[in-house]
RNA sequence: GCCGCAGUAGCUCAGUCGGUAGAGCACCUGAUUUGUAAUCAGGGGGUCGGCGGUUCGAUCCCGUCCUGCGGCACCA
């Protein structure tokens, strides 16, 4: 007797083990047709699997959000089958469901091109139409290996050896195509909705290792319905419209050029945005008890050797030396490196003069300009560059102070993210990596302290094993933007290693020398990247206090030109960034242009306004307008443009 | 760095089956003084990413380098 509890709480009893398909059929023919899989005690399983024990069972249909993973995984298999039918000699390797879709990695000499996509998609649809039953079976290890060998599938054959001994190997077959796979899968290819689309092709390494052969990965997206697919494609388009590289050009914020790969040319508008952000950060840091410093760009290699950076990161460091012919004698063998990080410099400042326990915690901030020789393929607009400015700070403190400092930092970070328009963030805890400095005892201590601090700050932690910095564990703060994308920005790292290596010390209450602990922390990460994130988050429509150009006074007739100048001056006197547009153009033209440039406030000035000393305000994205006396308008805009904290 | 794709005017893009290029917007000039998302007319502007090769002739074909784009890998 098997008792099946359905999601509505009702119980059905069967004499013999029953499959999900039979169960669905017993409930109704509609459900039997719609059934894609079953969830047995919350676990997704094949519809054909006999259920022998009492269980809570739910029939999964395309409407179930969990069905998407199934659909996407099956889409990957159908893709692989289609590719092998169309391109004989192509080997299959691995193809999972991923967020929004799926991919499959193939081994084939000739490249796939996006032009092949239409043909492959067509064949995928045919395979769906064939409605091939998808059957699971258990294969004996050597037999399966031999089968793959015979069929020229060397990657699959190799993989079998990697699977834990003694584990069952399941094979899913659809028609005469099969793949080794843990499943679950749909009951037949005909159940796969045709709401899929191949999106891109890229290179990848077998098992992710650059030493291994290069495979070709075909990406696709798959959904339960045509409508969902359309919606997703539309979202992608919207994301493209927010691209900071595009908006950066349109709003004249910055540019990049090949003579300075990985460095940003900031235009007046972009630099205004930067400076506003910097002044804001400065104000917040000052209020939180930080001091600000600036450390050198060019530092003798010797210091990097002492700090340990040379050892681990010299490949990513830019070197600078005087030309040999003209170098002064004292520079003989000296090699300078352009700083990739600010921490060793901060320690040098800490080490000047004797520090007392009374000086701790010492919160030393630096908008530190760093250079790193990033791999060429890593560059991306202003988000990933070789020259960047961190909103860095190093807190020198005692071990008992770690917790309070961490809690205070989390508060500061929360405030700043909120001010900048990000309500949503989560936190990852990264512990010791394989390659690291410092003893295990020191790591135990550091990880323990950071974890305790995170708990005290009331953070929910996601574990991120092995991803810590070489000198210590870290918290990583990840923002969620307006269209749901995640950006890792803030970080808090506990470091017992660097003070030791660089011999930083303070005099304790006992009159003896002690090692301070160093907390490395950043909130924005880098100004370059964070500016890019702000651009994409707001789609260029910045909050008034951040907008590079806050208001434009646009005239309708040239008779209002003089008055427009007065308006501009009044706005400037109130601390607003304003311009005039006196061009000989129609007001329609001016409104269109400044709207596209995402200027938040337009002041329309015609003969009437000039005569009555009024302005007509039109806010970006609104057709509604408002006519106010000049003084009143300036006061109102000043209030609207007020930053979250008075700017330093 | 790796795989693939791309590079034509400031921007977006068309074009040349090898005979030194074109549109729209932008820019300049003139006319127009205009009331809430593009006024009209005229004009200037390109060593068709760099270098080398094939060819009578290369923007087009071949090689190579650079840069960008999408992933992978990387992200102290």
XYZ file of C-alpha atoms (C1' of nucleotides) in Angstrom:
724
model
C 0.000 0.000 0.000
C 1.412 3.398 -1.027
C -0.158 6.562 0.334
C 0.420 9.669 -1.726
C -0.299 13.058 -0.157
C -1.129 15.693 -2.757
C -0.396 19.434 -2.317
C -4.055 20.110 -1.363
C -3.650 17.699 1.564
C -5.761 14.911 0.066
C -4.372 11.388 0.186
C -4.558 8.761 -2.533
C -3.733 5.140 -1.878
C -2.371 2.664 -4.396
C -1.958 -1.108 -4.187
C 1.402 -1.061 -5.970
C 4.167 1.480 -6.540
C 2.825 4.199 -8.790
C 4.608 6.487 -11.239
C 4.059 10.226 -11.411
C 2.473 9.746 -14.821
C -0.028 7.223 -13.463
C -0.744 9.432 -10.494
C -1.457 12.403 -12.780
C -3.701 10.248 -14.965
C -5.655 9.143 -11.890
C -6.332 12.763 -11.064
C -7.429 13.787 -14.544
C -6.597 13.598 -18.246
C -5.780 17.336 -18.429
C -3.172 17.030 -15.730
C -1.790 13.845 -17.283
C -1.191 15.762 -20.489
C 0.325 18.795 -18.774
C 2.559 16.790 -16.419
C 6.293 17.331 -16.940
C 7.778 15.833 -13.776
C 6.978 15.095 -10.148
C 8.211 16.506 -6.913
C 8.553 13.739 -4.356
C 9.008 15.178 -0.872
C 10.195 18.358 -2.536
C 12.673 16.610 -4.830
C 12.177 16.921 -8.593
C 12.067 13.481 -10.238
C 11.178 11.859 -13.539
C 7.522 11.294 -14.233
C 8.197 7.633 -14.945
C 9.871 6.902 -11.622
C 7.790 4.449 -9.551
C 6.946 5.808 -6.125
C 7.159 2.873 -3.744
C 6.926 4.598 -0.376
C 4.444 6.963 1.225
C 5.331 10.492 0.148
C 4.166 14.009 -0.444
C 3.923 14.328 -4.204
C 3.229 17.266 -6.491
C 2.799 17.054 -10.237
C 5.023 19.634 -11.944
C 3.567 21.404 -14.987
C 4.939 24.197 -17.142
C 3.209 26.684 -14.838
C 5.404 25.597 -11.936
C 8.441 27.917 -11.599
C 10.581 24.846 -10.892
C 9.676 23.479 -14.307
C 11.962 26.054 -15.883
C 15.086 24.267 -14.796
C 13.777 21.081 -16.333
C 12.799 22.841 -19.546
C 16.191 24.494 -19.820
C 18.107 21.334 -19.150
C 16.060 19.518 -21.774
C 16.593 22.383 -24.191
C 20.331 21.817 -23.708
C 19.924 18.139 -24.604
C 17.783 18.927 -27.623
C 20.389 21.478 -28.685
C 23.113 18.855 -28.377
C 21.131 16.344 -30.387
C 20.405 18.928 -33.082
C 24.043 19.936 -33.289
C 25.231 16.344 -33.554
C 22.718 15.628 -36.297
C 23.729 18.698 -38.262
C 27.468 18.606 -37.602
C 28.642 14.986 -37.515
C 31.910 14.514 -35.678
C 31.052 17.107 -33.030
C 31.571 15.755 -29.527
C 29.262 16.460 -26.624
C 30.617 17.336 -23.197
C 28.409 19.102 -20.689
C 25.302 21.248 -20.846
C 23.420 22.503 -17.799
C 20.504 24.815 -17.185
C 21.600 28.272 -16.079
C 19.853 31.467 -15.050
C 17.417 32.389 -17.846
C 18.529 29.559 -20.091
C 21.082 26.916 -20.811
C 24.280 26.151 -22.659
C 26.038 23.169 -24.097
C 29.793 22.816 -24.595
C 30.893 21.086 -27.793
C 34.226 19.906 -29.131
C 34.457 20.691 -32.830
C 37.297 22.019 -34.971
C 35.277 24.407 -37.127
C 33.745 27.342 -35.292
C 30.004 27.669 -34.852
C 28.755 31.030 -36.015
C 25.563 32.889 -35.161
C 24.572 32.149 -38.763
C 24.319 28.479 -37.802
C 21.779 29.333 -35.106
C 18.740 29.483 -37.388
C 19.486 26.009 -38.762
C 20.139 24.560 -35.314
C 16.968 26.100 -33.870
C 14.996 24.722 -36.815
C 16.361 21.259 -36.126
C 15.609 21.626 -32.423
C 11.983 22.342 -33.293
C 11.925 19.257 -35.484
C 13.205 17.155 -32.592
C 10.424 18.558 -30.413
C 7.920 17.651 -33.162
C 9.256 14.091 -33.314
C 8.064 13.811 -29.710
C 10.746 11.260 -28.850
C 10.205 9.511 -25.530
C 12.995 10.394 -23.072
C 13.994 7.231 -21.253
C 16.243 6.840 -18.264
C 18.362 3.765 -17.773
C 21.264 2.692 -15.589
C 24.407 1.708 -17.451
C 27.318 -0.275 -16.236
C 30.382 1.973 -16.123
C 32.653 0.067 -18.539
C 29.869 -0.533 -21.009
C 29.032 3.163 -21.144
C 32.695 4.080 -21.490
C 33.024 1.627 -24.362
C 29.871 3.043 -25.950
C 31.232 6.591 -25.789
C 34.614 5.424 -27.114
C 32.960 3.693 -30.061
C 30.979 6.808 -30.836
C 34.028 9.078 -30.738
C 32.977 10.772 -27.494
C 36.371 10.956 -25.791
C 35.389 13.755 -23.402
C 32.404 11.843 -22.059
C 34.486 8.688 -21.759
C 37.138 10.608 -19.845
C 34.517 12.042 -17.540
C 33.242 8.638 -16.467
C 36.597 8.032 -14.767
C 36.058 11.164 -12.708
C 32.742 10.010 -11.278
C 32.870 8.556 -7.759
C 33.323 4.792 -7.879
C 30.286 2.764 -7.037
C 27.870 5.516 -8.004
C 25.094 4.562 -10.409
C 25.415 6.145 -13.822
C 22.139 7.100 -15.421
C 21.753 7.632 -19.125
C 18.945 9.515 -20.808
C 18.029 8.463 -24.310
C 15.809 10.328 -26.755
C 15.484 8.530 -30.101
C 18.941 7.349 -31.052
C 20.668 10.134 -29.139
C 21.817 9.695 -25.565
C 23.718 11.530 -22.860
C 25.019 10.624 -19.464
C 23.067 12.739 -17.027
C 21.667 12.671 -13.491
C 18.352 14.128 -14.653
C 15.533 14.577 -14.113
C 14.132 15.158 -17.588
C 10.851 15.638 -19.384
C 8.988 12.469 -20.409
C 9.334 13.252 -24.135
C 10.914 15.888 -26.382
C 7.404 16.922 -27.416
C 6.890 18.372 -23.939
C 9.586 20.985 -24.473
C 7.944 24.350 -25.175
C 9.277 25.864 -28.380
C 9.948 29.119 -26.514
C 13.713 28.926 -26.868
C 16.306 30.903 -28.745
C 20.047 30.482 -29.219
C 21.770 33.665 -28.136
C 25.542 33.482 -28.392
C 28.534 31.290 -28.922
C 31.803 31.550 -27.062
C 34.975 29.695 -26.260
C 35.446 27.935 -22.978
C 37.917 25.495 -21.496
C 37.230 21.839 -20.822
C 36.446 21.757 -17.115
C 37.224 25.483 -16.861
C 40.971 25.005 -16.912
C 43.021 27.126 -19.366
C 45.462 24.238 -19.769
C 42.720 22.030 -21.200
C 41.380 21.972 -24.771
C 39.121 24.799 -25.864
C 35.470 23.958 -26.377
C 32.718 25.927 -28.022
C 29.815 26.892 -25.853
C 26.451 27.646 -27.424
C 24.152 29.649 -25.151
C 20.397 29.759 -25.371
C 17.443 31.009 -23.440
C 14.335 28.893 -22.814
C 10.963 29.609 -21.251
C 7.674 27.943 -20.508
C 5.819 30.072 -23.027
C 6.366 32.259 -26.061
C 5.131 35.190 -23.997
C 7.791 34.685 -21.321
C 10.459 34.425 -24.014
C 9.341 37.694 -25.589
C 9.310 39.388 -22.214
C 12.834 38.198 -21.499
C 14.144 39.368 -24.868
C 12.512 42.714 -24.230
C 14.273 42.943 -20.859
C 17.601 42.270 -22.554
C 16.908 45.143 -24.922
C 16.105 47.405 -21.988
C 19.361 46.411 -20.307
C 21.238 47.275 -23.505
C 19.677 50.723 -23.467
C 21.188 51.256 -20.015
C 24.676 50.301 -21.116
C 26.994 52.814 -19.440
C 29.214 52.943 -22.527
C 26.285 54.098 -24.636
C 24.892 56.517 -22.051
C 28.384 57.762 -21.252
C 28.734 58.859 -24.865
C 25.227 60.265 -25.141
C 25.543 62.315 -21.946
C 29.132 63.261 -22.743
C 30.444 61.822 -19.482
C 33.690 60.128 -20.564
C 35.460 58.362 -23.361
C 38.034 55.634 -23.817
C 40.654 55.416 -26.535
C 43.224 52.912 -27.613
C 46.303 54.896 -26.593
C 45.213 54.533 -22.964
C 43.636 51.109 -22.782
C 41.935 50.588 -19.462
C 42.046 54.251 -18.410
C 39.168 56.683 -18.561
C 39.123 60.162 -20.091
C 36.592 61.976 -17.912
C 34.748 64.791 -19.663
C 33.425 67.798 -17.719
C 29.997 66.199 -17.164
C 31.395 62.874 -16.020
C 33.965 64.522 -13.810
C 31.268 66.637 -12.197
C 29.416 63.437 -11.356
C 32.613 61.944 -9.959
C 33.399 64.992 -7.857
C 29.885 65.096 -6.458
C 30.193 61.458 -5.455
C 33.630 62.073 -3.977
C 32.462 65.068 -1.959
C 29.523 63.052 -0.724
C 31.780 60.179 0.359
C 34.159 62.596 2.042
C 31.294 64.101 4.041
C 30.095 60.682 5.161
C 33.593 59.488 6.060
C 34.368 62.610 8.024
C 31.175 62.217 10.032
C 32.147 58.597 10.711
C 35.465 59.592 12.241
C 37.852 58.887 9.381
C 40.967 60.872 8.524
C 41.961 61.132 4.860
C 45.451 60.558 3.460
C 47.158 60.278 0.072
C 49.992 57.825 -0.560
C 52.554 57.719 -3.401
C 51.973 56.219 -6.839
C 55.552 55.145 -7.436
C 56.995 52.993 -4.719
C 60.223 51.015 -4.604
C 59.794 47.362 -5.380
C 61.385 46.652 -2.002
C 58.207 47.662 -0.176
C 56.094 45.364 -2.337
C 58.462 42.527 -1.566
C 58.070 43.183 2.136
C 54.298 43.380 1.931
C 54.100 40.142 -0.048
C 52.485 41.683 -3.128
C 55.566 41.210 -5.266
C 55.545 37.525 -4.593
C 51.934 36.929 -5.455
C 50.930 39.727 -7.798
C 53.951 41.034 -9.644
C 52.442 39.921 -12.969
C 49.623 42.402 -12.439
C 51.896 45.296 -11.471
C 53.139 48.050 -13.757
C 56.813 48.883 -13.351
C 58.436 52.252 -13.860
C 62.133 53.000 -14.036
C 64.150 55.970 -15.233
C 65.773 55.392 -18.631
C 69.060 53.552 -18.103
C 71.056 56.185 -20.030
C 69.990 59.053 -17.824
C 69.325 57.363 -14.484
C 71.093 58.892 -11.514
C 73.706 56.752 -9.796
C 71.593 56.281 -6.675
C 68.812 54.784 -8.776
C 71.189 52.095 -10.063
C 69.245 48.916 -9.478
C 66.092 50.477 -8.179
C 62.796 49.405 -9.689
C 59.655 51.303 -8.927
C 56.204 49.804 -9.140
C 53.008 51.776 -9.606
C 50.833 50.914 -6.677
C 48.195 48.223 -7.278
C 46.854 48.691 -3.745
C 46.936 51.334 -1.060
C 47.474 49.267 2.045
C 51.284 49.204 2.264
C 51.267 52.994 1.878
C 48.735 53.361 4.664
C 50.924 51.242 6.950
C 53.881 53.551 6.248
C 51.845 56.502 7.484
C 50.746 54.553 10.527
C 54.368 53.750 11.301
C 55.472 57.376 11.401
C 56.083 58.250 15.008
C 55.015 56.085 17.920
C 51.379 55.169 18.082
C 49.626 54.692 21.379
C 46.640 52.472 22.130
C 44.915 55.828 22.664
C 45.261 56.481 18.893
C 43.222 53.372 18.077
C 41.022 52.794 16.285
C 42.671 54.887 13.595
C 40.469 55.075 10.516
C 42.617 56.107 7.577
C 40.760 56.733 4.329
C 42.252 57.248 0.903
C 40.706 57.794 -2.493
C 43.539 55.716 -3.762
C 44.434 55.686 -7.401
C 45.672 52.220 -8.334
C 46.947 50.552 -11.474
C 46.721 46.870 -12.218
C 47.679 45.118 -15.417
C 44.366 43.343 -15.883
C 44.075 40.656 -18.578
C 43.091 42.224 -21.895
C 39.872 40.238 -22.073
C 38.748 41.449 -18.647
C 38.330 45.089 -19.681
C 34.772 46.343 -19.886
C 33.927 50.021 -20.387
C 34.667 51.894 -17.178
C 33.557 48.959 -15.021
C 36.741 46.965 -15.378
C 39.803 49.093 -16.043
C 43.541 49.148 -15.388
C 43.592 52.545 -13.700
C 41.020 53.059 -10.995
C 40.385 54.878 -7.760
C 39.280 52.950 -4.716
C 37.264 54.452 -1.895
C 39.706 52.692 0.337
C 40.308 52.884 4.057
C 42.364 50.994 6.588
C 41.254 50.826 10.155
C 44.075 50.132 12.573
C 42.635 48.742 15.758
C 43.027 46.231 18.546
C 41.506 42.816 18.357
C 38.701 43.628 20.826
C 37.824 46.632 18.665
C 37.209 44.563 15.518
C 33.598 43.913 16.332
C 32.535 47.484 17.085
C 34.465 48.777 14.073
C 32.829 46.209 11.807
C 29.379 47.059 13.090
C 30.038 50.784 12.594
C 31.294 50.083 9.084
C 28.176 48.114 8.191
C 26.012 50.997 9.393
C 27.984 53.464 7.288
C 27.739 51.207 4.269
C 23.991 50.773 4.667
C 23.502 54.537 4.890
C 25.605 55.215 1.820
C 23.952 52.550 -0.330
C 20.563 53.893 0.634
C 21.559 57.487 -0.156
C 22.808 56.390 -3.558
C 19.556 54.652 -4.433
C 20.304 51.033 -3.545
C 17.925 49.629 -0.974
C 18.818 46.035 -1.640
C 22.086 44.290 -0.829
C 23.350 40.990 0.505
C 26.593 39.825 2.063
C 29.024 37.029 1.284
C 31.568 35.633 3.712
C 34.783 34.490 2.003
C 37.122 32.370 4.056
C 40.729 31.202 3.630
C 41.963 30.547 0.094
C 44.357 27.752 -0.853
C 47.232 30.183 -1.487
C 47.588 32.436 1.546
C 49.912 34.192 3.941
C 49.819 33.644 7.695
C 49.463 30.566 9.887
C 46.270 28.568 10.309
C 46.041 29.810 13.897
C 45.977 33.400 12.664
C 43.317 32.489 10.096
C 41.170 30.808 12.725
C 41.376 33.956 14.767
C 40.614 36.300 11.855
C 37.696 34.278 10.525
C 36.227 33.947 13.989
C 36.442 37.684 14.664
C 34.884 38.638 11.325
C 32.064 36.168 11.681
C 31.276 37.408 15.177
C 31.313 40.995 13.928
C 28.979 40.161 11.060
C 26.556 38.561 13.474
C 26.726 41.579 15.758
C 25.914 43.800 12.767
C 22.850 41.662 12.113
C 23.975 40.505 8.674
C 22.747 37.385 6.955
C 25.793 35.705 5.502
C 26.146 33.631 2.366
C 29.184 31.384 2.535
C 31.763 31.781 -0.207
C 34.399 29.181 0.680
C 38.025 29.679 -0.335
C 37.490 33.123 -1.825
C 39.193 35.246 0.826
C 42.152 37.565 0.167
C 45.598 36.068 0.606
C 46.064 38.000 3.861
C 42.669 37.506 5.444
C 38.967 36.618 5.266
C 36.456 39.098 3.911
C 32.865 40.183 3.813
C 31.661 41.149 0.357
C 28.672 43.414 -0.075
C 26.618 42.844 -3.200
C 24.148 45.440 -4.505
C 21.040 44.659 -6.514
C 20.270 47.269 -9.170
C 17.045 48.591 -10.668
C 16.768 45.702 -13.129
C 17.782 42.986 -10.701
C 21.451 42.589 -11.527
C 24.007 41.999 -8.761
C 27.155 44.066 -8.321
C 29.792 43.279 -5.752
C 30.977 46.616 -4.413
C 31.775 46.845 -0.731
C 34.239 44.750 1.186
C 35.481 44.366 4.744
C 38.628 42.344 5.323
C 40.350 41.418 8.527
C 44.126 41.354 8.245
C 46.529 40.066 10.892
C 49.266 39.485 8.310
C 50.250 42.840 6.830
C 50.906 44.655 10.144
C 53.234 41.799 10.997
C 55.030 41.815 7.655
C 55.454 45.567 7.594
C 56.171 45.708 11.323
C 53.426 48.075 12.439
C 53.041 48.439 16.185
C 51.553 50.566 18.920
C 52.337 51.018 22.581
C 49.707 49.413 24.783
C 48.490 50.322 28.250
C 51.197 48.020 29.570
C 53.926 50.112 27.926
C 54.811 47.234 25.589
C 54.694 47.126 21.785
C 51.703 45.356 20.258
C 50.552 44.543 16.724
C 47.478 46.378 15.542
C 44.893 44.552 13.440
C 44.149 46.100 10.056
C 40.665 46.231 8.603
C 40.678 46.868 4.847
C 37.371 48.238 3.704
C 35.676 49.819 0.714
C 32.080 50.767 0.082
C 31.874 51.774 -3.572
C 34.788 49.576 -4.596
C 36.134 51.836 -7.293
C 34.823 55.198 -8.431
C 35.097 54.151 -12.065
C 33.097 50.995 -11.643
C 30.602 52.503 -9.238
C 29.935 55.409 -11.588
C 29.228 52.843 -14.298
C 26.843 51.031 -11.961
C 25.074 54.303 -11.104
C 24.674 55.092 -14.799
C 23.093 51.693 -15.491
C 21.019 51.666 -12.310
C 19.467 55.055 -13.078
C 19.676 54.624 -16.866
C 21.389 58.027 -16.860
C 18.450 59.684 -15.077
C 20.350 60.574 -11.931
C 18.738 61.946 -8.798
C 18.855 65.719 -8.967
C 21.685 66.110 -6.450
C 23.957 63.855 -8.537
C 23.053 65.009 -12.052
C 26.008 66.668 -13.781
C 23.769 69.309 -15.363
C 20.844 69.919 -13.064
C 18.926 72.543 -15.011
C 18.851 74.194 -18.414
C 17.138 77.527 -18.997
C 15.847 77.320 -22.562
C 14.473 80.389 -24.301
C 11.583 80.502 -26.712
C 12.408 83.864 -28.234
C 15.659 85.806 -28.254
C 13.943 88.603 -26.333
C 14.226 86.337 -23.277
C 17.998 85.833 -23.605
C 18.905 88.476 -21.054
C 16.431 87.109 -18.551
C 17.764 83.580 -19.124
C 21.186 84.830 -18.059
C 19.664 86.170 -14.850
C 17.937 82.853 -14.212
C 21.196 80.974 -14.733
C 23.002 83.305 -12.318
C 20.281 82.938 -9.681
C 20.477 79.139 -9.909
C 24.267 79.185 -9.737
C 24.102 81.450 -6.675
C 21.882 78.823 -5.047
C 24.559 76.207 -5.733
C 22.819 74.564 -8.672
C 24.591 73.428 -11.820
C 22.675 75.265 -14.539
C 23.150 76.249 -18.161
C 21.304 78.340 -20.703
C 20.214 77.346 -24.187
C 19.834 80.534 -26.232
C 20.156 78.868 -29.602
C 18.024 79.981 -32.472
C 15.858 76.865 -32.365
C 12.250 76.066 -31.645
C 11.348 75.163 -28.076
C 10.307 71.703 -29.268
C 13.797 71.101 -30.525
C 15.392 72.262 -27.282
C 13.069 70.195 -25.110
C 13.733 67.111 -27.154
C 17.474 67.575 -27.048
C 17.765 68.218 -23.320
C 15.328 65.428 -22.549
C 17.474 62.994 -24.504
C 20.493 64.341 -22.621
C 18.553 63.474 -19.426
C 18.704 66.961 -17.919
C 16.390 66.698 -14.877
C 15.006 70.246 -14.905
C 14.096 72.419 -17.883
C 13.191 76.042 -17.321
C 11.190 77.321 -20.277
C 11.511 81.052 -20.776
C 9.320 82.959 -23.213
C 8.300 86.548 -23.530
C 5.662 86.057 -20.864
C 8.092 84.661 -18.267
C 10.610 87.411 -18.981
C 7.966 90.094 -18.484
C 6.527 88.585 -15.313
C 9.895 87.373 -13.899
C 8.607 83.846 -13.746
C 9.893 80.484 -14.970
C 8.007 77.497 -16.331
C 9.479 74.300 -14.904
C 9.340 71.078 -16.831
C 10.816 68.029 -15.093
C 12.387 65.176 -17.029
C 9.857 62.528 -17.986
C 6.846 64.670 -17.089
C 4.719 66.701 -19.431
C 3.125 68.535 -16.546
C 4.604 71.990 -16.080
C 4.518 74.520 -13.368
C 4.887 78.268 -13.562
C 6.565 79.916 -10.590
C 8.099 83.230 -9.674
C 11.878 83.124 -10.155
C 12.734 83.385 -6.442
C 10.225 80.743 -5.543
C 11.509 78.409 -8.280
C 15.135 78.776 -7.186
C 14.234 78.038 -3.564
C 12.203 75.037 -4.626
C 14.910 73.607 -6.867
C 17.541 74.185 -4.219
C 15.450 72.143 -1.823
C 14.885 69.395 -4.404
C 18.594 69.206 -5.189
C 19.649 68.944 -1.587
C 22.157 66.110 -1.160
C 21.546 63.499 1.565
C 24.289 65.127 3.635
C 25.842 68.601 3.223
C 28.744 68.076 0.819
C 32.274 68.579 2.049
C 45.520 35.610 -21.816
C 41.881 31.979 -24.640
C 37.657 31.133 -28.357
C 34.442 33.633 -31.727
C 32.805 38.140 -34.096
C 33.698 43.120 -35.604
C 36.428 47.907 -37.077
C 33.647 52.669 -43.383
C 32.353 60.669 -41.472
C 31.685 62.969 -34.457
C 27.268 59.061 -33.866
C 24.114 55.032 -36.120
C 24.752 52.411 -40.386
C 24.498 51.334 -45.995
C 27.904 50.096 -50.046
C 31.841 48.349 -53.382
C 31.088 40.186 -57.095
C 38.794 44.591 -56.922
C 38.296 50.515 -60.668
C 40.185 55.426 -54.272
C 32.701 55.789 -51.148
C 27.036 57.200 -49.478
C 22.474 58.208 -46.069
C 20.270 60.101 -41.569
C 21.569 62.687 -37.280
C 25.533 65.941 -35.549
C 28.732 70.222 -37.240
C 29.276 75.113 -40.119
C 26.633 79.157 -42.976
C 22.110 81.625 -44.229
C 16.898 82.379 -43.654
C 13.259 81.915 -39.827
C 11.776 84.704 -33.478
C 9.379 80.205 -32.933
C 4.982 78.281 -26.361
C 6.402 72.201 -24.505
C 10.128 65.828 -27.689
C 13.328 67.131 -34.584
C 11.845 74.711 -39.002
C 13.799 75.152 -43.996
C 17.873 75.670 -47.461
C 22.990 75.349 -48.566
C 27.983 73.690 -47.169
C 32.330 71.319 -45.077
C 33.918 66.614 -43.480
C 36.552 60.025 -44.714
C 44.903 57.848 -46.198
C 37.077 52.657 -45.391
C 41.784 50.606 -37.709
C 47.735 50.202 -38.635
C 51.529 47.693 -41.395
C 52.950 44.166 -45.128
C 51.627 40.992 -49.425
C 48.938 39.575 -54.124
C 47.353 42.762 -58.341
C 47.960 47.329 -63.781
C 44.912 48.860 -59.629
C 43.097 46.982 -52.675
C 38.325 49.990 -48.471
C 37.100 45.006 -50.727
C 41.412 39.161 -51.412
C 45.643 37.081 -48.113
C 48.947 37.669 -43.746
C 50.045 40.200 -39.344
C 49.433 43.646 -35.448
C 46.166 46.980 -32.710
C 41.473 48.128 -30.683
C 36.476 46.998 -29.533
C 32.269 43.486 -28.609
C 30.237 38.538 -26.422
C 31.653 34.708 -23.469
C 35.675 31.785 -20.853
C 39.590 32.432 -17.491
C 41.016 36.464 -14.123
C 39.271 40.176 -10.438
C 45.026 41.116 -4.499
